[in-house]
Amino acid sequence: MQLVLTGRQDSDQEELDELTRRLRDRLLELDVDDVQLRRAGDLPEGAKPVDAIAVGALAVTMAPIALRSVVSLVQTWIENRPLRTVSIALGDNSLELEAVSSADQQRLIEAFLAAHEASTAGGGSDDGDDPDEDPDDGPEDPGPAGSSAGTGQGG
């Protein structure tokens, strides 16, 4: 599973990085195998490993049974953070949660979960990329409450 956080227009990369690391810490409290910061791409010769980290991107390795708890945590977590969206991609399914209240949010989340559960009915697990890990943590920054969701195809 891939998670990508998008900050508000007034957010900077440092704030987004801090929020990403906080979400990583919260996800690691769940029954997941691993949560790592995603790499932005191939590391050029001479570059520091931190240069290749994609700010706001996480790779979650977990058993399919943990999907609902991960999506629920992200849904709740975004409510009090200065984020515009958190995109969740799992195979061909994607879901975008926004920090804006919406009555349709739960239906969209259930459709996303149902689509993934149908595709994994035969078993197996979904793994994230194998990115480098950086466990630094920063203070939590509360923001406005609420969230909504949208679905689309992605990968």
Coordinates of N, CA and C in Angstrom, one line a residue:
M1 N 0.9 -1.2 0.0 CA 0.0 0.0 0.0 C 0.9 1.2 0.0
Q2 N 0.5 2.2 -0.8 CA 1.3 3.5 -0.9 C 0.4 4.6 -0.3
L3 N 0.9 5.4 0.5 CA 0.2 6.6 1.0 C 1.0 7.8 0.6
V4 N 0.3 8.8 0.1 CA 0.9 10.1 -0.3 C 0.2 11.2 0.4
L5 N 0.9 12.0 1.2 CA 0.3 13.1 1.9 C 0.5 14.4 1.1
T6 N -0.5 15.2 0.9 CA -0.4 16.5 0.2 C -0.8 17.6 1.2
G7 N 0.2 18.5 1.4 CA -0.1 19.6 2.3 C -1.0 20.7 1.7
R8 N -1.4 21.6 2.5 CA -2.2 22.8 2.0 C -1.2 23.7 1.3
Q9 N -1.8 24.7 0.6 CA -1.0 25.6 -0.2 C 0.0 26.3 0.7
D10 N -0.3 26.6 1.9 CA 0.7 27.3 2.8 C 1.6 26.4 3.5
S11 N 1.6 25.1 3.3 CA 2.5 24.1 3.9 C 3.9 24.1 3.2
D12 N 4.9 23.9 4.0 CA 6.2 23.7 3.4 C 6.7 22.3 3.5
Q13 N 7.8 21.9 2.8 CA 8.3 20.6 2.7 C 8.7 20.0 4.1
E14 N 9.2 20.9 4.9 CA 9.6 20.5 6.3 C 8.4 20.1 7.1
E15 N 7.3 20.8 7.0 CA 6.1 20.5 7.7 C 5.5 19.2 7.2
L16 N 5.5 19.0 5.9 CA 4.9 17.8 5.3 C 5.8 16.6 5.7
D17 N 7.1 16.8 5.7 CA 8.0 15.7 6.1 C 7.7 15.3 7.6
E18 N 7.5 16.3 8.4 CA 7.2 16.0 9.9 C 5.9 15.3 10.0
L19 N 4.8 15.7 9.3 CA 3.5 15.0 9.3 C 3.6 13.6 8.8
T20 N 4.4 13.4 7.8 CA 4.6 12.0 7.2 C 5.2 11.1 8.3
R21 N 6.2 11.6 9.0 CA 6.9 10.8 10.0 C 5.9 10.5 11.2
R22 N 5.1 11.5 11.5 CA 4.1 11.3 12.6 C 3.1 10.2 12.2
L23 N 2.6 10.2 11.0 CA 1.7 9.2 10.5 C 2.4 7.9 10.5
R24 N 3.6 7.8 10.0 CA 4.4 6.6 10.0 C 4.4 6.0 11.4
D25 N 4.7 6.8 12.4 CA 4.7 6.3 13.8 C 3.4 5.7 14.2
R26 N 2.3 6.4 13.9 CA 1.0 5.9 14.3 C 0.6 4.6 13.6
L27 N 1.0 4.5 12.3 CA 0.7 3.3 11.5 C 1.5 2.1 12.1
L28 N 2.7 2.3 12.6 CA 3.5 1.3 13.2 C 2.9 0.7 14.5
E29 N 2.0 1.5 15.1 CA 1.3 1.0 16.2 C 0.2 -0.1 15.9
L30 N -0.1 -0.1 14.6 CA -1.1 -1.1 14.1 C -0.4 -2.4 13.9
D31 N -1.2 -3.4 13.5 CA -0.7 -4.8 13.2 C -0.3 -4.8 11.7
V32 N 0.8 -4.0 11.4 CA 1.3 -4.0 10.0 C 2.7 -4.5 10.1
D33 N 3.3 -5.0 9.0 CA 4.6 -5.6 8.9 C 5.7 -4.5 9.0
D34 N 5.4 -3.4 8.2 CA 6.4 -2.3 8.2 C 5.8 -1.1 7.5
V35 N 6.3 0.1 7.9 CA 6.0 1.3 7.2 C 7.3 2.1 7.0
Q36 N 7.6 2.4 5.7 CA 8.8 3.0 5.4 C 8.6 4.3 4.6
L37 N 9.5 5.2 4.7 CA 9.4 6.4 3.8 C 9.8 5.9 2.4
R38 N 9.1 6.4 1.4 CA 9.3 5.9 0.1 C 10.4 6.7 -0.6
R39 N 11.1 6.1 -1.5 CA 12.2 6.7 -2.2 C 11.6 7.5 -3.4
A40 N 12.2 8.6 -3.7 CA 11.7 9.4 -4.9 C 12.1 8.8 -6.2
G41 N 13.1 7.9 -6.2 CA 13.6 7.3 -7.5 C 15.0 6.8 -7.2
D42 N 15.7 6.5 -8.3 CA 17.1 6.0 -8.2 C 18.0 7.1 -7.6
L43 N 18.9 6.7 -6.7 CA 19.8 7.5 -6.0 C 21.0 7.9 -6.9
P44 N 21.2 9.1 -7.3 CA 22.3 9.5 -8.1 C 23.6 9.3 -7.4
E45 N 24.7 9.0 -8.1 CA 26.0 8.8 -7.5 C 26.4 10.1 -6.7
G46 N 26.8 9.9 -5.5 CA 27.3 11.0 -4.6 C 26.2 11.6 -3.8
A47 N 24.9 11.3 -4.1 CA 23.8 11.9 -3.3 C 23.7 11.2 -2.0
K48 N 23.2 12.0 -1.0 CA 23.0 11.5 0.3 C 21.6 10.7 0.3
P49 N 21.5 9.6 1.1 CA 20.3 8.8 1.1 C 19.0 9.7 1.4
V50 N 19.1 10.7 2.2 CA 18.0 11.6 2.5 C 17.5 12.3 1.3
D51 N 18.4 12.6 0.3 CA 18.0 13.3 -0.9 C 17.0 12.5 -1.7
A52 N 17.0 11.2 -1.6 CA 16.1 10.4 -2.4 C 14.7 10.1 -1.7
I53 N 14.5 10.6 -0.5 CA 13.2 10.4 0.1 C 12.1 11.3 -0.5
A54 N 11.0 10.7 -0.9 CA 9.9 11.4 -1.4 C 9.1 12.0 -0.2
V55 N 9.1 13.3 -0.1 CA 8.4 13.9 1.1 C 6.9 13.6 1.0
G56 N 6.4 13.2 2.0 CA 4.9 12.9 2.1 C 4.5 11.5 1.6
A57 N 5.5 10.6 1.3 CA 5.2 9.3 0.7 C 5.6 8.2 1.7
L58 N 4.7 7.2 1.9 CA 5.0 6.1 2.7 C 4.6 4.8 2.0
A59 N 5.3 3.7 2.3 CA 5.0 2.4 1.8 C 4.7 1.5 3.0
V60 N 3.5 0.9 3.0 CA 3.0 0.1 4.1 C 3.0 -1.3 3.6
T61 N 3.7 -2.2 4.4 CA 3.7 -3.6 4.1 C 2.8 -4.2 5.2
M62 N 1.8 -5.0 4.8 CA 0.8 -5.5 5.7 C 0.1 -6.7 5.1
A63 N -0.6 -7.5 6.0 CA -1.5 -8.5 5.5 C -2.8 -7.8 5.1
P64 N -3.6 -8.4 4.2 CA -4.8 -7.8 3.8 C -5.8 -7.6 4.9
I65 N -5.7 -8.3 6.0 CA -6.6 -8.2 7.1 C -6.4 -6.8 7.8
A66 N -5.3 -6.2 7.7 CA -5.0 -5.0 8.4 C -5.5 -3.7 7.6
L67 N -6.0 -3.9 6.4 CA -6.4 -2.8 5.5 C -7.4 -1.9 6.2
R68 N -8.5 -2.5 6.7 CA -9.5 -1.6 7.4 C -9.0 -0.8 8.5
S69 N -8.1 -1.3 9.3 CA -7.6 -0.6 10.4 C -6.6 0.5 9.9
V70 N -5.9 0.3 8.9 CA -5.0 1.3 8.3 C -5.8 2.5 7.7
V71 N -6.9 2.1 6.9 CA -7.7 3.2 6.3 C -8.4 4.0 7.4
S72 N -8.9 3.3 8.4 CA -9.6 3.9 9.5 C -8.7 4.9 10.3
L73 N -7.5 4.5 10.5 CA -6.5 5.3 11.2 C -6.2 6.6 10.4
V74 N -6.0 6.4 9.1 CA -5.7 7.6 8.2 C -6.9 8.5 8.2
Q75 N -8.1 7.9 8.1 CA -9.3 8.8 8.0 C -9.4 9.6 9.3
T76 N -9.2 9.0 10.5 CA -9.3 9.8 11.7 C -8.1 10.7 11.9
W77 N -6.9 10.3 11.5 CA -5.7 11.0 11.7 C -5.7 12.4 10.9
I78 N -6.2 12.3 9.7 CA -6.2 13.5 8.8 C -7.1 14.7 9.4
E79 N -8.1 14.3 10.2 CA -9.0 15.3 10.7 C -8.4 16.4 11.4
N80 N -7.3 16.2 12.1 CA -6.7 17.2 13.0 C -5.3 17.6 12.5
R81 N -5.1 17.5 11.2 CA -3.8 17.8 10.6 C -3.9 18.9 9.5
P82 N -2.9 19.7 9.3 CA -2.9 20.7 8.2 C -2.5 20.1 6.9
L83 N -3.4 19.1 6.4 CA -3.2 18.4 5.2 C -4.4 18.7 4.2
R84 N -4.1 18.7 3.0 CA -5.1 18.8 2.0 C -5.7 17.4 1.7
T85 N -4.8 16.5 1.4 CA -5.3 15.1 1.1 C -4.3 14.1 1.6
V86 N -4.8 12.8 1.7 CA -3.9 11.7 1.9 C -4.5 10.7 0.8
S87 N -3.6 10.3 -0.2 CA -4.0 9.4 -1.2 C -3.5 8.0 -0.8
I88 N -4.4 7.0 -1.0 CA -4.1 5.7 -0.6 C -4.2 4.9 -1.9
A89 N -3.1 4.2 -2.3 CA -3.1 3.4 -3.5 C -2.8 1.9 -3.1
L90 N -3.5 1.0 -3.6 CA -3.3 -0.4 -3.4 C -3.7 -1.1 -4.6
G91 N -2.6 -1.6 -5.3 CA -2.9 -2.2 -6.6 C -3.5 -1.2 -7.6
D92 N -4.6 -1.7 -8.2 CA -5.3 -0.8 -9.2 C -6.3 0.1 -8.5
N93 N -6.5 0.0 -7.2 CA -7.5 0.8 -6.5 C -6.8 2.0 -5.8
S94 N -7.5 3.1 -5.8 CA -7.0 4.2 -5.0 C -8.1 5.0 -4.4
L95 N -7.8 5.7 -3.3 CA -8.7 6.4 -2.5 C -8.0 7.7 -2.1
E96 N -8.7 8.8 -2.2 CA -8.2 10.1 -1.7 C -9.0 10.7 -0.6
L97 N -8.5 10.8 0.5 CA -9.2 11.4 1.7 C -8.8 12.8 1.8
E98 N -9.8 13.7 2.0 CA -9.5 15.1 2.2 C -9.9 15.6 3.6
A99 N -9.3 16.6 4.1 CA -9.6 17.1 5.4 C -10.8 18.1 5.3
V100 N -11.9 17.6 4.7 CA -13.1 18.4 4.6 C -14.3 17.5 4.9
S101 N -15.2 17.9 5.7 CA -16.4 17.1 6.0 C -17.2 16.7 4.8
S102 N -17.7 15.4 4.8 CA -18.6 15.0 3.7 C -19.4 13.8 4.1
A103 N -20.7 13.8 3.7 CA -21.6 12.7 4.1 C -21.2 11.5 3.2
D104 N -20.6 11.6 2.1 CA -20.3 10.5 1.2 C -19.0 9.8 1.6
Q105 N -18.2 10.3 2.5 CA -16.9 9.7 2.8 C -17.0 8.2 3.1
Q106 N -17.9 7.8 4.0 CA -17.9 6.4 4.5 C -18.3 5.5 3.3
R107 N -19.2 5.9 2.5 CA -19.6 5.1 1.3 C -18.4 4.9 0.4
L108 N -17.7 5.9 0.1 CA -16.5 5.8 -0.7 C -15.4 4.9 -0.1
I109 N -15.2 5.1 1.1 CA -14.2 4.2 1.8 C -14.7 2.7 1.7
E110 N -15.9 2.5 2.0 CA -16.4 1.1 1.9 C -16.3 0.5 0.5
A111 N -16.5 1.4 -0.5 CA -16.4 0.9 -1.9 C -14.9 0.6 -2.2
F112 N -14.0 1.4 -1.7 CA -12.6 1.1 -1.9 C -12.2 -0.2 -1.2
L113 N -12.6 -0.4 0.0 CA -12.3 -1.6 0.8 C -12.9 -2.8 0.1
A114 N -14.2 -2.7 -0.3 CA -14.8 -3.8 -1.0 C -14.1 -4.2 -2.3
A115 N -13.7 -3.2 -3.0 CA -13.0 -3.5 -4.3 C -11.7 -4.2 -4.0
H116 N -11.0 -3.8 -3.0 CA -9.7 -4.5 -2.7 C -10.0 -5.9 -2.1
E117 N -10.9 -6.0 -1.2 CA -11.2 -7.3 -0.6 C -11.6 -8.3 -1.6
A118 N -12.4 -7.9 -2.7 CA -12.8 -8.7 -3.7 C -11.6 -9.2 -4.5
S119 N -10.6 -8.3 -4.7 CA -9.4 -8.7 -5.5 C -8.4 -9.6 -4.8
T120 N -8.5 -9.6 -3.4 CA -7.6 -10.4 -2.6 C -8.3 -11.6 -2.0
A121 N -9.6 -11.9 -2.5 CA -10.3 -13.0 -2.0 C -9.6 -14.4 -2.1
G122 N -8.7 -14.5 -3.1 CA -7.9 -15.7 -3.3 C -6.7 -15.8 -2.4
G123 N -6.5 -14.8 -1.5 CA -5.3 -14.9 -0.6 C -4.2 -14.0 -1.0
G124 N -3.1 -14.1 -0.4 CA -1.9 -13.3 -0.7 C -1.8 -12.1 0.2
S125 N -0.8 -11.3 0.0 CA -0.7 -10.1 0.8 C -0.1 -9.0 -0.2
D126 N -0.3 -7.8 0.3 CA 0.1 -6.6 -0.5 C 1.3 -6.0 0.2
D127 N 2.4 -5.8 -0.5 CA 3.6 -5.3 0.0 C 3.8 -3.9 -0.6
G128 N 4.5 -3.0 0.2 CA 4.9 -1.7 -0.3 C 6.3 -1.9 -0.9
D129 N 6.8 -0.8 -1.4 CA 8.2 -0.7 -1.9 C 9.1 -1.0 -0.8
D130 N 10.4 -1.1 -1.1 CA 11.4 -1.4 -0.1 C 12.3 -0.1 0.0
P131 N 11.7 1.0 0.5 CA 12.4 2.3 0.7 C 13.3 2.3 1.9
D132 N 14.1 3.3 1.9 CA 15.0 3.5 3.1 C 14.1 4.0 4.2
E133 N 14.5 3.8 5.5 CA 13.7 4.2 6.6 C 14.4 5.3 7.4
D134 N 13.6 6.3 7.9 CA 14.2 7.3 8.7 C 13.2 7.6 9.8
P135 N 13.4 7.1 11.1 CA 12.4 7.2 12.1 C 12.3 8.5 12.9
D136 N 12.9 9.6 12.3 CA 12.8 10.9 13.1 C 11.4 11.3 13.3
D137 N 11.1 12.0 14.3 CA 9.7 12.4 14.6 C 9.7 13.9 15.0
G138 N 8.5 14.5 14.8 CA 8.4 15.9 15.1 C 7.1 16.1 15.9
P139 N 6.8 17.3 16.4 CA 5.6 17.5 17.2 C 4.4 17.5 16.3
E140 N 3.3 17.1 16.9 CA 2.0 17.1 16.2 C 1.5 18.5 16.0
D141 N 0.8 18.7 14.9 CA 0.3 20.0 14.6 C -1.2 19.9 14.2
P142 N -2.1 20.2 15.2 CA -3.5 20.1 14.9 C -4.0 21.1 13.9
G143 N -5.0 20.7 13.2 CA -5.6 21.6 12.2 C -7.1 21.4 12.2
P144 N -7.8 21.9 11.2 CA -9.3 21.8 11.2 C -9.7 20.3 11.1
A145 N -10.9 20.0 11.6 CA -11.4 18.7 11.6 C -12.3 18.4 10.4
G146 N -12.5 17.1 10.1 CA -13.4 16.7 9.0 C -12.6 16.1 7.9
S147 N -13.3 15.3 7.0 CA -12.6 14.6 5.9 C -13.6 14.2 4.9
S148 N -13.2 14.0 3.7 CA -14.1 13.5 2.7 C -13.2 12.6 1.8
A149 N -13.8 11.8 0.9 CA -13.0 10.9 0.1 C -13.5 11.0 -1.3
G150 N -12.6 10.6 -2.2 CA -12.9 10.4 -3.6 C -12.1 9.2 -4.1
T151 N -12.7 8.5 -5.1 CA -12.0 7.3 -5.6 C -11.6 7.5 -7.0
G152 N -10.7 6.7 -7.5 CA -10.2 6.8 -8.9 C -9.4 5.6 -9.1
Q153 N -8.9 5.5 -10.3 CA -8.0 4.4 -10.6 C -6.6 4.9 -10.6
G154 N -5.7 4.1 -10.0 CA -4.3 4.5 -9.9 C -3.4 3.3 -9.7
G155 N -2.2 3.5 -9.3 CA -1.4 2.3 -9.2 C -0.2 2.6 -8.4

